[in-house]
Amino acid sequence: MDCIFCKIVTREIPADIIYEDDNTLAFLDIKPVNRGHALVIPKKHSADMLSASDADLIETTKITKKIAKAIVLATSAAGVNVSTNNGAAAGQVIFHWHYHVIPRFTADGLIPWPHHDSETKTRQELAEEIKKNL
Ligand code: AMP
Ligand code: ZN
């Protein structure tokens, strides 16, 4: 499979690896949003979070918590964003599921997620529609 992150797992492509165990790998992002920005991946390929197995989801999430704590300490961060992009429309570029761990600093200038006002009725209808699909 022609996947950059699978190739990092097999060491065909170099990376600044910060953690490895049987199931999970973590390495620094090559184009960090902030200093210390890292990626945490299951070694087993799945395109995104929605198609990952529950076992990989649990393991990767547990390790992401560990990595986030270490990055906060190492960078003296004031906070940390943990996020995952699913699908090109959501900004996903590499289709091997990963968490972004992005340390945050007071007034670091990053302003993600603009919010919009919403109508109560519209929200209620939408909540029902989502519940139907669970
Ligand atoms: P996403 O947009 O969620 O798919 O994020 C992909 C991330 O992978 C981006 O933040 C890239 O900077 C990062 N990236 C791409 N290639 C490499 C690489 N070879 N080593 C480390 N990070 C990479
Ligand atoms: Zn892969």
PDB file of N, CA and C and ligand atoms in Angstrom, residues 1 3-6 45-46 95-96, ligand 2:
ATOM      1  N   MET A   1       0.838  -1.206   0.000  1.00  0.00           N
ATOM      2  CA  MET A   1       0.000   0.000   0.000  1.00  0.00           C
ATOM      3  C   MET A   1       0.873   1.257   0.000  1.00  0.00           C
ATOM      4  N   CYS A   3       1.266   4.238   1.316  1.00  0.00           N
ATOM      5  CA  CYS A   3       0.827   5.117   2.400  1.00  0.00           C
ATOM      6  C   CYS A   3       2.062   5.623   3.151  1.00  0.00           C
ATOM      7  N   ILE A   4       2.203   6.943   3.220  1.00  0.00           N
ATOM      8  CA  ILE A   4       3.378   7.544   3.862  1.00  0.00           C
ATOM      9  C   ILE A   4       3.516   7.077   5.310  1.00  0.00           C
ATOM     10  N   PHE A   5       2.395   7.039   6.030  1.00  0.00           N
ATOM     11  CA  PHE A   5       2.495   6.694   7.455  1.00  0.00           C
ATOM     12  C   PHE A   5       2.802   5.211   7.648  1.00  0.00           C
ATOM     13  N   CYS A   6       2.292   4.331   6.768  1.00  0.00           N
ATOM     14  CA  CYS A   6       2.709   2.927   6.828  1.00  0.00           C
ATOM     15  C   CYS A   6       4.219   2.831   6.599  1.00  0.00           C
ATOM     16  N   HIS A  45      -3.055  -0.097   9.280  1.00  0.00           N
ATOM     17  CA  HIS A  45      -3.636   0.931   8.413  1.00  0.00           C
ATOM     18  C   HIS A  45      -5.160   0.925   8.468  1.00  0.00           C
ATOM     19  N   SER A  46      -5.731   2.089   8.706  1.00  0.00           N
ATOM     20  CA  SER A  46      -7.134   2.320   8.370  1.00  0.00           C
ATOM     21  C   SER A  46      -7.225   3.768   7.921  1.00  0.00           C
ATOM     22  N   PHE A  95      -4.335   9.684   4.427  1.00  0.00           N
ATOM     23  CA  PHE A  95      -5.455   8.788   4.708  1.00  0.00           C
ATOM     24  C   PHE A  95      -5.017   7.518   5.441  1.00  0.00           C
ATOM     25  N   HIS A  96      -4.262   7.752   6.491  1.00  0.00           N
ATOM     26  CA  HIS A  96      -3.954   6.733   7.512  1.00  0.00           C
ATOM     27  C   HIS A  96      -4.321   7.433   8.819  1.00  0.00           C
TER      28      HIS A  96
HETATM   29 ZN    ZN B   2      -1.090   3.499   6.198  1.00  0.00          ZN
END
